[in-house]
Amino acid sequence: MSKAIMSGDDDHRMKRSSISGPASVAQLRREAGKARALGDAAFGEVDRRQLHEIATALDHEAAVMEAALLAKDRQRPPSSQLLGNRAPSL
């Protein structure tokens, strides 16, 4: 099992360019939970440790993504600036 885990190491990571938003963060958190659950159920200590490392890496990636999304949102001008401080016409 450990070879399968190691060979799939790159497969569990999403490329940052394909990450679009909060839904991707939620997906990473779900995948981390699955990896952690598999680790808890693993019989071998090596497999258990590797799955928990994968879960930790996914959690870290989700945290980085959340921070990037927050920074991106902070850089956007408020909608009132986009409208030139005018109320939208209906």
CSV table of C-alpha atoms in Angstrom, one decimal:
chain,number,residue,atom,x,y,z
A,1,MET,CA,0.0,0.0,0.0
A,2,SER,CA,2.8,2.4,0.7
A,3,LYS,CA,4.0,2.3,-2.9
A,4,ALA,CA,0.6,3.2,-4.1
A,5,ILE,CA,0.5,6.1,-1.6
A,6,MET,CA,3.9,7.4,-2.7
A,7,SER,CA,3.1,7.1,-6.4
A,8,GLY,CA,-0.1,8.9,-5.9
A,9,ASP,CA,1.6,11.7,-4.0
A,10,ASP,CA,1.4,14.2,-6.8
A,11,ASP,CA,-2.0,13.1,-7.9
A,12,HIS,CA,-3.7,14.3,-4.7
A,13,ARG,CA,-2.5,17.8,-5.2
A,14,MET,CA,-4.4,20.2,-7.4
A,15,LYS,CA,-2.5,22.7,-9.5
A,16,ARG,CA,-2.9,26.2,-8.1
A,17,SER,CA,-3.8,27.6,-11.5
A,18,SER,CA,-6.9,25.4,-11.6
A,19,ILE,CA,-8.1,26.5,-8.2
A,20,SER,CA,-11.0,28.9,-8.5
A,21,GLY,CA,-12.4,29.7,-5.1
A,22,PRO,CA,-14.0,28.6,-1.9
A,23,ALA,CA,-15.4,25.4,-3.4
A,24,SER,CA,-11.9,24.3,-4.1
A,25,VAL,CA,-10.9,25.0,-0.5
A,26,ALA,CA,-13.8,22.9,0.7
A,27,GLN,CA,-12.8,20.1,-1.7
A,28,LEU,CA,-9.3,20.1,-0.3
A,29,ARG,CA,-10.6,20.0,3.2
A,30,ARG,CA,-12.9,17.0,2.3
A,31,GLU,CA,-9.9,15.2,0.7
A,32,ALA,CA,-7.8,15.8,3.8
A,33,GLY,CA,-10.6,14.3,5.9
A,34,LYS,CA,-10.7,11.3,3.7
A,35,ALA,CA,-6.9,10.8,3.9
A,36,ARG,CA,-7.0,11.2,7.6
A,37,ALA,CA,-9.8,8.6,8.0
A,38,LEU,CA,-7.8,6.2,5.8
A,39,GLY,CA,-4.8,6.8,7.9
A,40,ASP,CA,-6.7,6.1,11.1
A,41,ALA,CA,-7.9,2.8,9.6
A,42,ALA,CA,-4.5,1.8,8.1
A,43,PHE,CA,-2.9,-1.3,9.6
A,44,GLY,CA,0.7,-0.4,9.0
A,45,GLU,CA,2.4,2.4,10.8
A,46,VAL,CA,4.2,3.6,7.6
A,47,ASP,CA,0.9,3.8,5.7
A,48,ARG,CA,-0.8,5.5,8.6
A,49,ARG,CA,2.0,8.1,8.8
A,50,GLN,CA,2.0,8.7,5.0
A,51,LEU,CA,-1.7,9.2,4.9
A,52,HIS,CA,-1.6,11.6,7.8
A,53,GLU,CA,1.2,13.5,6.0
A,54,ILE,CA,-1.0,13.8,2.9
A,55,ALA,CA,-3.9,15.0,5.0
A,56,THR,CA,-1.6,17.6,6.6
A,57,ALA,CA,-0.4,18.8,3.2
A,58,LEU,CA,-3.9,19.1,1.9
A,59,ASP,CA,-4.9,21.1,5.0
A,60,HIS,CA,-1.9,23.3,4.4
A,61,GLU,CA,-2.8,23.8,0.8
A,62,ALA,CA,-6.3,24.8,1.7
A,63,ALA,CA,-5.0,27.3,4.2
A,64,VAL,CA,-2.7,28.8,1.6
A,65,MET,CA,-5.6,29.0,-0.9
A,66,GLU,CA,-7.9,30.7,1.7
A,67,ALA,CA,-5.2,33.3,2.4
A,68,ALA,CA,-4.8,33.9,-1.3
A,69,LEU,CA,-8.5,34.3,-1.8
A,70,LEU,CA,-8.7,36.8,1.1
A,71,ALA,CA,-5.8,38.8,-0.3
A,72,LYS,CA,-7.4,38.8,-3.7
A,73,ASP,CA,-10.7,40.0,-2.3
A,74,ARG,CA,-8.9,42.8,-0.3
A,75,GLN,CA,-7.2,44.0,-3.5
A,76,ARG,CA,-10.5,44.5,-5.3
A,77,PRO,CA,-12.0,47.9,-5.1
A,78,PRO,CA,-15.4,48.2,-3.4
A,79,SER,CA,-18.3,48.0,-5.8
A,80,SER,CA,-19.1,51.6,-5.2
A,81,GLN,CA,-15.7,52.5,-6.7
A,82,LEU,CA,-16.4,50.4,-9.7
A,83,LEU,CA,-19.6,52.3,-10.3
A,84,GLY,CA,-18.0,55.7,-9.9
A,85,ASN,CA,-19.8,56.3,-6.6
A,86,ARG,CA,-23.1,56.3,-8.5
A,87,ALA,CA,-26.1,54.2,-7.7
A,88,PRO,CA,-26.7,51.6,-10.3
A,89,SER,CA,-29.5,52.4,-12.7
A,90,LEU,CA,-32.4,50.0,-12.7
